[in-house]
Coordinates of C-alpha atoms and ligand atoms in Angstrom, one line a residue:
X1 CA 121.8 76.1 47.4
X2 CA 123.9 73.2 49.3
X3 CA 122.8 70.2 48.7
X4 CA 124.7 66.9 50.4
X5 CA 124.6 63.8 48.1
X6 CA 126.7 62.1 49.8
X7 CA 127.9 62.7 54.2
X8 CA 131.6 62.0 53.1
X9 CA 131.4 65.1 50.8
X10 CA 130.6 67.7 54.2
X11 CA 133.0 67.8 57.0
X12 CA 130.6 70.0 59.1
X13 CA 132.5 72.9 59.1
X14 CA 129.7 75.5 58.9
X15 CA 131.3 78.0 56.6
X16 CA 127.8 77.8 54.3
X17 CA 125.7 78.2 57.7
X18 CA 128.1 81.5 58.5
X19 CA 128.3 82.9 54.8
X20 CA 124.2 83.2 54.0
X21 CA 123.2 86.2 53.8
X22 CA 119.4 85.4 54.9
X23 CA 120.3 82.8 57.7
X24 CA 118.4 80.0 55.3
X25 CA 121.3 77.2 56.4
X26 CA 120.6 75.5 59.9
X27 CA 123.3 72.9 61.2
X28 CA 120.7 69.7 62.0
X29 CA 121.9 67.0 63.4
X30 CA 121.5 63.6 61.7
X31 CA 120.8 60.1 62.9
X32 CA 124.3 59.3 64.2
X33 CA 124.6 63.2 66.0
X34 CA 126.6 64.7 63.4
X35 CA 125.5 67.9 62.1
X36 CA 124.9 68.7 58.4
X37 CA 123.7 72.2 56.6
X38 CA 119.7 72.2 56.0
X39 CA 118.5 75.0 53.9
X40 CA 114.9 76.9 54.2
X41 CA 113.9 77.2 50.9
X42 CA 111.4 80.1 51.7
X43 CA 114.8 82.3 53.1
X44 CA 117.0 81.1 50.1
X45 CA 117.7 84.0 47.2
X46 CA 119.5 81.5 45.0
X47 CA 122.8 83.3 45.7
X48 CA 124.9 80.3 45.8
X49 CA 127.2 82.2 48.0
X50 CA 127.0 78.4 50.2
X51 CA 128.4 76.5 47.0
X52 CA 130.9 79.3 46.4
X53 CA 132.7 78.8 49.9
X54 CA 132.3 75.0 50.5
X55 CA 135.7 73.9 51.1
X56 CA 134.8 70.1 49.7
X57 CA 133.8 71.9 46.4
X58 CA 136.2 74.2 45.9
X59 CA 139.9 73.0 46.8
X60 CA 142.5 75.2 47.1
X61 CA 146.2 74.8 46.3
X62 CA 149.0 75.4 48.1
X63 CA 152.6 75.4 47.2
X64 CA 154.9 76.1 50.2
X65 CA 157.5 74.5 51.7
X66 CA 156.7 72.8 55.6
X67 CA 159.2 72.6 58.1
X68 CA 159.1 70.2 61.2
X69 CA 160.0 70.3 64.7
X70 CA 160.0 68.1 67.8
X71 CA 159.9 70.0 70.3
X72 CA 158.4 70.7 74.1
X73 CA 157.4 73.3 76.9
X74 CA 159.9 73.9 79.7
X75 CA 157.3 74.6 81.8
X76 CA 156.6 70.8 83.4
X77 CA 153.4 71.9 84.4
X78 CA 152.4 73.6 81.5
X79 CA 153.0 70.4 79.5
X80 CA 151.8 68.2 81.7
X81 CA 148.3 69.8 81.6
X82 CA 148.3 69.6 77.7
X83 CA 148.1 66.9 75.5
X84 CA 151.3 66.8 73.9
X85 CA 154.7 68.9 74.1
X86 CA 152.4 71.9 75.9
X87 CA 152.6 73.8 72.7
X88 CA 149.1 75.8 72.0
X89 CA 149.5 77.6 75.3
X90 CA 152.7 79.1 74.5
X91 CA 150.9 80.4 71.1
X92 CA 148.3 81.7 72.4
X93 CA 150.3 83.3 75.0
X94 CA 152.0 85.6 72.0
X95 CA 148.5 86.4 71.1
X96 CA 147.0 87.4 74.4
X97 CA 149.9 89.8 75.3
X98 CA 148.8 91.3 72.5
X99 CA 145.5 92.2 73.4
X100 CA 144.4 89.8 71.0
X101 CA 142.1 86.9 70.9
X102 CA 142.5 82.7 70.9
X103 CA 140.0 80.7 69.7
X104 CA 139.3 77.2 70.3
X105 CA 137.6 73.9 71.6
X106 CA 135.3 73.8 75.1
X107 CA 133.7 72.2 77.5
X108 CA 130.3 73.6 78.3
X109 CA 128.3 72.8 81.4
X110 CA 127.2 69.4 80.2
X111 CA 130.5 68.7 78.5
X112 CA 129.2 69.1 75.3
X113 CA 132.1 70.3 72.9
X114 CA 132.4 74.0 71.2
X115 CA 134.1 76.5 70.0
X116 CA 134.5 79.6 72.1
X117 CA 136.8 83.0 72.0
X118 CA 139.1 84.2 74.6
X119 CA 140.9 87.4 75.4
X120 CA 142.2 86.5 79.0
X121 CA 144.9 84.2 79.5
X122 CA 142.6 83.1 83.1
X123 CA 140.5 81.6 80.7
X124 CA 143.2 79.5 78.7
X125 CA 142.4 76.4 80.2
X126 CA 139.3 76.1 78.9
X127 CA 141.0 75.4 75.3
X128 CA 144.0 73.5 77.3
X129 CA 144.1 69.4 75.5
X130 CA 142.4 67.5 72.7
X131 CA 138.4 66.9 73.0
X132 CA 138.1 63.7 71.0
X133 CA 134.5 64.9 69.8
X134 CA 133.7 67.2 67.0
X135 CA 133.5 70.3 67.8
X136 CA 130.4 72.6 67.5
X137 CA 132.2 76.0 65.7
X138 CA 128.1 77.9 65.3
X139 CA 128.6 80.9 64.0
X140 CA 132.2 81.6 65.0
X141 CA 133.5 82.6 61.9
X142 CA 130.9 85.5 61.9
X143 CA 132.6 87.1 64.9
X144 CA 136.1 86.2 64.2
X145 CA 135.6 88.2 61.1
X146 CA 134.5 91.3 62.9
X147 CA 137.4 91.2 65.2
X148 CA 139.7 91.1 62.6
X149 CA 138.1 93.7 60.9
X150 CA 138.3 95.9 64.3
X151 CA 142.0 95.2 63.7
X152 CA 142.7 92.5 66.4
X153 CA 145.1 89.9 66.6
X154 CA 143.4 86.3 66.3
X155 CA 145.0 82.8 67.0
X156 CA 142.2 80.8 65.2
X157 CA 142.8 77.1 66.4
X158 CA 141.0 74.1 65.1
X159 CA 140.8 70.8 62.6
X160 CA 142.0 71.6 59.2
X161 CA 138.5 71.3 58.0
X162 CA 137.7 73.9 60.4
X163 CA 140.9 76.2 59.3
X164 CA 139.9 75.6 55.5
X165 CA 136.5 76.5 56.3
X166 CA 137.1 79.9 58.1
X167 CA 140.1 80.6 54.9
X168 CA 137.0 80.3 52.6
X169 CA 134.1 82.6 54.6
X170 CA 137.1 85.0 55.3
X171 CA 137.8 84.9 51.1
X172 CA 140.5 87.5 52.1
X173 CA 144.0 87.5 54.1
X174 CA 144.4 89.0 57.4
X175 CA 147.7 89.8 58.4
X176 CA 146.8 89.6 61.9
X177 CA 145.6 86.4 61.6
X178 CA 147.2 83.2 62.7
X179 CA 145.6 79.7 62.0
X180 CA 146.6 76.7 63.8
X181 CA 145.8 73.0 63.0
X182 CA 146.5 69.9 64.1
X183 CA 147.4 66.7 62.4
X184 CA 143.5 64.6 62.7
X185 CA 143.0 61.3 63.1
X186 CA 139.2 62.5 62.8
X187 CA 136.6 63.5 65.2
X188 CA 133.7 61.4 66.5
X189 CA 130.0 61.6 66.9
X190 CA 128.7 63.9 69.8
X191 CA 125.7 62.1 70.1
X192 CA 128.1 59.1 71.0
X193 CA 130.0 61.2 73.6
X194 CA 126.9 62.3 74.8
X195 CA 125.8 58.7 75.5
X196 CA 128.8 57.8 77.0
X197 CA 128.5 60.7 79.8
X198 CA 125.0 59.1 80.5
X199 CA 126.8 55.8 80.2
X200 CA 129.3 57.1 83.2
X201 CA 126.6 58.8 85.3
X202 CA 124.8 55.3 86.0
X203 CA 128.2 53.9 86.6
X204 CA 129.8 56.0 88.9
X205 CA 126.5 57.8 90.2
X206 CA 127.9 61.7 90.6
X207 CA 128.3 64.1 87.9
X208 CA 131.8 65.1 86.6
X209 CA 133.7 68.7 87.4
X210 CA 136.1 68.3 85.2
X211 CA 137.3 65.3 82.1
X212 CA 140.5 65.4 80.4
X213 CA 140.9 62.8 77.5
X214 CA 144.9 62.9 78.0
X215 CA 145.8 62.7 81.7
X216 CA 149.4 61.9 81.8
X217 CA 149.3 60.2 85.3
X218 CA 150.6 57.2 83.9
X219 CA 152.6 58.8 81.3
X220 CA 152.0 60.5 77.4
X221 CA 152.1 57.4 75.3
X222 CA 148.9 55.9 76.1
X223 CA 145.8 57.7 75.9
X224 CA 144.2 58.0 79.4
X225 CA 140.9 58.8 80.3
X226 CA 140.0 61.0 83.6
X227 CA 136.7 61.9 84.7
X228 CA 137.3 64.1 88.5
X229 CA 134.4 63.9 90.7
X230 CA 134.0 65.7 93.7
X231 CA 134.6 62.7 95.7
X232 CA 136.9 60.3 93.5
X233 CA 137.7 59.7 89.7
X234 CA 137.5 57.4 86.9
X235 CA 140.5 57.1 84.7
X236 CA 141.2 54.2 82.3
X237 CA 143.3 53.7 79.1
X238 CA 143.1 53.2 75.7
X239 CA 143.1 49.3 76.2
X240 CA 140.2 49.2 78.6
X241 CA 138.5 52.8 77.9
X242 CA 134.8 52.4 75.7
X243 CA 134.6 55.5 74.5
X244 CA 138.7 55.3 73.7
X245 CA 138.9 52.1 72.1
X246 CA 135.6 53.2 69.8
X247 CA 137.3 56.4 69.3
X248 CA 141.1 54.8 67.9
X249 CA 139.3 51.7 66.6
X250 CA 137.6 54.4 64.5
X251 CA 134.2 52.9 64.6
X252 CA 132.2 56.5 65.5
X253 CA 134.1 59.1 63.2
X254 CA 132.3 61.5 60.8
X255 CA 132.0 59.8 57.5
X256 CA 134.0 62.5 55.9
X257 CA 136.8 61.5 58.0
X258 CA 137.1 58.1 56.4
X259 CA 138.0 59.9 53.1
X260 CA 139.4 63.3 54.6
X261 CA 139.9 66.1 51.9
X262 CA 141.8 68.3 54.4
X263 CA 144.7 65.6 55.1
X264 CA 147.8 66.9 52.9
X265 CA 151.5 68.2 53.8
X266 CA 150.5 71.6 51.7
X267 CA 148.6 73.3 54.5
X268 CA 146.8 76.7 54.7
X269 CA 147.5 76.7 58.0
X270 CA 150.4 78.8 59.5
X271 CA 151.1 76.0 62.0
X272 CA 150.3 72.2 62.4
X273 CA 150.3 70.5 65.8
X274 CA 150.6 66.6 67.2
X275 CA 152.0 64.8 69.1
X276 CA 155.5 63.5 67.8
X277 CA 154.4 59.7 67.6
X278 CA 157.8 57.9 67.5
X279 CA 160.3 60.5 69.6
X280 CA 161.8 57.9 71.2
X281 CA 162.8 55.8 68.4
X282 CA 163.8 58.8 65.9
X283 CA 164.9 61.5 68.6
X284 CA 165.1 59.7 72.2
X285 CA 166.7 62.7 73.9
X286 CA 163.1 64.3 73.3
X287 CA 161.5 61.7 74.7
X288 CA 160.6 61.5 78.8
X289 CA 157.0 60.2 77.9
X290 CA 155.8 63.5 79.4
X291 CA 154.6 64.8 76.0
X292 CA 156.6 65.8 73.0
X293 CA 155.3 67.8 70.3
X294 CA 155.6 67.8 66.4
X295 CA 155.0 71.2 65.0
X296 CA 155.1 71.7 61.3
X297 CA 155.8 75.7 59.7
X298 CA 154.1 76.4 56.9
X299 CA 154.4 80.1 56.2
X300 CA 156.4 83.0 57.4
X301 CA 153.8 84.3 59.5
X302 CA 154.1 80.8 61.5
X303 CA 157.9 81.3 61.6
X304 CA 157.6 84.4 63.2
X305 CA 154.9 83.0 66.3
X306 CA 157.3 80.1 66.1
X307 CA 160.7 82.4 67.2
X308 CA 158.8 83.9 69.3
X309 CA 158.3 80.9 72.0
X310 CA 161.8 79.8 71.2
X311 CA 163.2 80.1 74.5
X312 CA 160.8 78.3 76.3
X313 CA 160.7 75.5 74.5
X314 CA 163.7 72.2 73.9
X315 CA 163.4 71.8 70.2
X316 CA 165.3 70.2 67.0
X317 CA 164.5 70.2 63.6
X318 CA 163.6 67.0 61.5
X319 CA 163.1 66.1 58.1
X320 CA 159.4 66.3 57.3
X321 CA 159.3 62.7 56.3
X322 CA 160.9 61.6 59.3
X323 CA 158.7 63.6 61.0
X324 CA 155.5 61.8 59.9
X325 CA 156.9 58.5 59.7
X326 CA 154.4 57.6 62.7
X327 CA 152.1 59.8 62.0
X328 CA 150.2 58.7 59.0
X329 CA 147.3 61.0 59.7
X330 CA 149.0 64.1 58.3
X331 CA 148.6 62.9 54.9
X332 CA 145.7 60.0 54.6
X333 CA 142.4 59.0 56.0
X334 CA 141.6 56.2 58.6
X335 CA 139.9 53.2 57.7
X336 CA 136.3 52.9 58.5
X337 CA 135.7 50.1 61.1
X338 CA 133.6 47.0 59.6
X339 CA 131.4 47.3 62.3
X340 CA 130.6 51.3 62.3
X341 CA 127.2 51.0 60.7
X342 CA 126.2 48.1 63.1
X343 CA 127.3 50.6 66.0
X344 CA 125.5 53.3 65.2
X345 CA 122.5 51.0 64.0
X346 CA 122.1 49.9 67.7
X347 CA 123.1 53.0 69.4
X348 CA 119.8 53.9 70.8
X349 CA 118.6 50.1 71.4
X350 CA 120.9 48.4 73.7
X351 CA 123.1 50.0 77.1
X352 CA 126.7 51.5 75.7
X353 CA 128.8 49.0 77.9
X354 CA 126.8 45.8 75.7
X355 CA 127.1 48.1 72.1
X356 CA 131.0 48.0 72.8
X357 CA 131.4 44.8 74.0
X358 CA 129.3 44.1 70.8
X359 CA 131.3 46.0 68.2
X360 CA 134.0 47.6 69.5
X361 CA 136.2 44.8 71.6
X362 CA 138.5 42.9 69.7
X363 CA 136.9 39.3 69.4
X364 CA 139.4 37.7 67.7
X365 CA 140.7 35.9 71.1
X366 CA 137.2 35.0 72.1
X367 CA 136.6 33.5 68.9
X368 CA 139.4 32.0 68.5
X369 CA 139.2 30.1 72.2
X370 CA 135.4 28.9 70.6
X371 CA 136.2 27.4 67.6
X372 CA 139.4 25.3 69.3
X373 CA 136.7 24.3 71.6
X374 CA 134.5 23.0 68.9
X375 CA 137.1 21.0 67.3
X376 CA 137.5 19.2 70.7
X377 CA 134.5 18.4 71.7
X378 CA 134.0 17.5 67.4
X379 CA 137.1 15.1 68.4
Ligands
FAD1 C1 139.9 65.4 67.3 C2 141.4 65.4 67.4 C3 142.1 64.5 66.7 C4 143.5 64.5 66.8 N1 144.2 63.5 66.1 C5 145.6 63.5 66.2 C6 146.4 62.6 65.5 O1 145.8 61.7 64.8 N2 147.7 62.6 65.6 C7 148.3 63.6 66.3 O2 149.6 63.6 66.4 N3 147.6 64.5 67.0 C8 146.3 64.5 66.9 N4 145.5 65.5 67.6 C9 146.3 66.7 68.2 C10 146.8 66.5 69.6 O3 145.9 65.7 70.3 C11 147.0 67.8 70.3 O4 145.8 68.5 70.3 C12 148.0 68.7 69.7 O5 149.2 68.0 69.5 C13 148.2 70.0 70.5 O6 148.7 69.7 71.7 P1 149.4 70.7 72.8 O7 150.0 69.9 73.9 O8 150.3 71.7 72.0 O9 148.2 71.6 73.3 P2 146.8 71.2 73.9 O10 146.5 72.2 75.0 O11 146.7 69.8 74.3 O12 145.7 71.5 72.7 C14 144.7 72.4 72.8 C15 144.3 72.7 71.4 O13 143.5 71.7 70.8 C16 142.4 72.3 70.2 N5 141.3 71.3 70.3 C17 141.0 70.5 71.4 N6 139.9 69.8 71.1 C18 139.5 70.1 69.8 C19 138.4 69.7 69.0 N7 137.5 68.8 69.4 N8 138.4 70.2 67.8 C20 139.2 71.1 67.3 N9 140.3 71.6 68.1 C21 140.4 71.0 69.3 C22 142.1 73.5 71.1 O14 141.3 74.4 70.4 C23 143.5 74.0 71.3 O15 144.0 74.7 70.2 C24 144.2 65.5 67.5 C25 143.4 66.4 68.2 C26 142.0 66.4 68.2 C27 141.2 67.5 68.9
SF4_2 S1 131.7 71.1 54.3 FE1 131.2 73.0 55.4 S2 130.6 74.5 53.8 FE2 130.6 72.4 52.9 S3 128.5 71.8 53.0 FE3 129.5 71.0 54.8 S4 129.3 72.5 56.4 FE4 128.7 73.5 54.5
SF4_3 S1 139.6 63.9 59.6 FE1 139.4 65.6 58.1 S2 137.1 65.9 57.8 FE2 137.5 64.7 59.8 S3 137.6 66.3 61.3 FE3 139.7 65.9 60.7 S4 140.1 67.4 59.1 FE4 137.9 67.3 59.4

């Protein structure tokens, strides 16, 4: 049965909870909100089948050959309502005219993050731009397998722990199976979201109707923050947003994103998506800070969704080392903040505005201003 020694060596995908045969794995969250396998001993048969599919335990390799785009979505509004080039909505598109399925990330009525399944392209906003916060996939895998077995077109979208994790429950190809990635700086806690929506309801005293993590009011390149209210909105960047700066300061990531196994140019994936950090120094005619995309091919079957959004989109190829050249998160890990423990030792104890302050603003200045002030008044 699964056992986890150590947090870094389970990325939560839930491909053991999907793959028992006696439903003896339950996802429980830990202290920091993460959620990890737990397995009922008096359920378990001892069939391993858990081990087996893990994909910490069992790697797979891949040998193909990635090619890489930057590209974007003619449609203005289109990209302006996704998080980078407005990419995913042309995919999923293909799929839907087919009668088939997307699946992908949600909000649901208290903004807690999910994965969910669509077959209506009214319902593709709810997948529409990034939800920094990991996402709960439950037992999706069980019922993207029976749709594929009913011989339906999927678009399976997700982190590549998530993609590796369906690939091993699946243990089979489907032709009509697409998976999609994305390039992952990692994902954090959803405890930690969690407290920063209470954190925003005492603030601004009315409950959200919508939040988007990438509003491009104010342009692509900086992360912005929106919360809509009925009657007015929050919105703040990366510079002055909490729950940004704790996010990109990676001080509340999973701890198997600070020594990610699923971060390699040899994907599994069909097709990777990001945003094309450094357009407008490597390809400035793709770069209106409106969102460009970087979309890397990894198979024929990616080819072939690829052509098929070619006219709607402004593309050029680039080498893939160009490519990634400011985008380090394709290939390694992030490194764990020195106060992340601290954090998350004090996150039920003190207010969220005092933890950041605390451990996530930059106190170098502050510091520095107190010391100079002790050598004078030494003097
Ligand atoms: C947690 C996270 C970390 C990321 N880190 C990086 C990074 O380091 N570098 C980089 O270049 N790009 C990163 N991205 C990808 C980037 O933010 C865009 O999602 C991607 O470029 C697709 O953009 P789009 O404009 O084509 O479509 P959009 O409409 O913006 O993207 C929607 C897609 O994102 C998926 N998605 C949204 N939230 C989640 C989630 N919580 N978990 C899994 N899938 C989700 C949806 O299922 C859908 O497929 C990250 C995304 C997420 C969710
Ligand atoms: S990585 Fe996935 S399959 Fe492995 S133990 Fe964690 S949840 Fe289970
Ligand atoms: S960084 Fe790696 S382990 Fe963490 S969510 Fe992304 S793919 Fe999964």
């Amino acid at each position: 049965m699964i056992e986890i020694k150590d947090k870094k060596d389970c990325s939560g995908c839930n491909a053991c909870k999907n793959i028992c045969p006696k439903n003896a794995i339950e996802m429980v969250n830990d202290e920091k909100g993460f959620r990890y396998p737990r397995v009922n001993r008096d359920l378990c048969i001892e069939c391993n089948l858990c081990n087996k599919i893990c994909p910490i335990k069992n790697k797979v390799k891949i040998n193909n050959n990635p090619i890489a785009y930057a590209c974007y979505n003619k449609n203005l509004e289109e990209r302006l309502n996704s998080s980078s080039g407005g990419i995913f909505i042309l995919l999923a598109k293909q799929i839907l005219e087919k009668g088939g399925y997307v699946v992908g990330a949600t909000y649901d009525e208290k903004f807690n993050v999910k994965h969910t399944i669509i077959n209506d392209f009214k319902d593709i906003k709810l997948l529409q731009t990034s939800k920094y916060v990991q996402s709960d996939v439950s037992d999706i895998y069980i019922r993207v397998k029976e749709l594929l077995e009913s011989g339906k077109y999927i678009l399976f979208t997700g982190t590549p722990c998530q993609i590796e994790g369906l690939n091993s429950f699946l243990g089979k190809k489907y032709d009509k199976l697409y998976l999609q990635d994305i390039i992952c700086h990692g994902v954090p806690s959803p405890l930690v979201w969690k407290k920063y929506i209470e954190y925003r309801l005492e603030k601004d005293n009315e409950k959200p109707i919508n939040i988007n993590f990438r509003n491009k009011d104010n342009g692509w390149k900086k992360f912005n923050l929106k919360f809509q209210y009925t009657s007015k909105e929050y919105k703040n960047n990366q510079t002055k947003d909490y729950y940004l700066l704790a996010f990109l300061k990676n001080v509340i990531l999973r701890d198997s994103c600070y020594d990610c196994r699923f971060k390699k140019k040899n994907r599994i994936s069909d097709i990777t998506l990001a945003d094309f950090w450094g357009v407008e120094n490597i390809l400035p005619d793709l770069f209106d800070d409106k969102g460009t995309s970087l979309v890397i091919i990894s198979s024929d079957k990616g080819k072939e969704l690829f052509e098929k959004i070619d006219k709607d989109i402004v593309k050029k190829e680039i080498s893939f080392e160009d490519a990634i050249k400011f985008n380090k998160n394709m290939t390694s890990s992030v490194e764990k903040n020195k106060n992340r423990d601290k954090f998350f030792e004090k996150l039920n104890d003190i207010s969220f505005d005092k933890l950041c302050k605390k451990y996530v603003l930059d106190n170098k200045l502050k510091n520095k201003v107190f010391r100079a002030i002790k050598r004078l008044v030494k003097n």
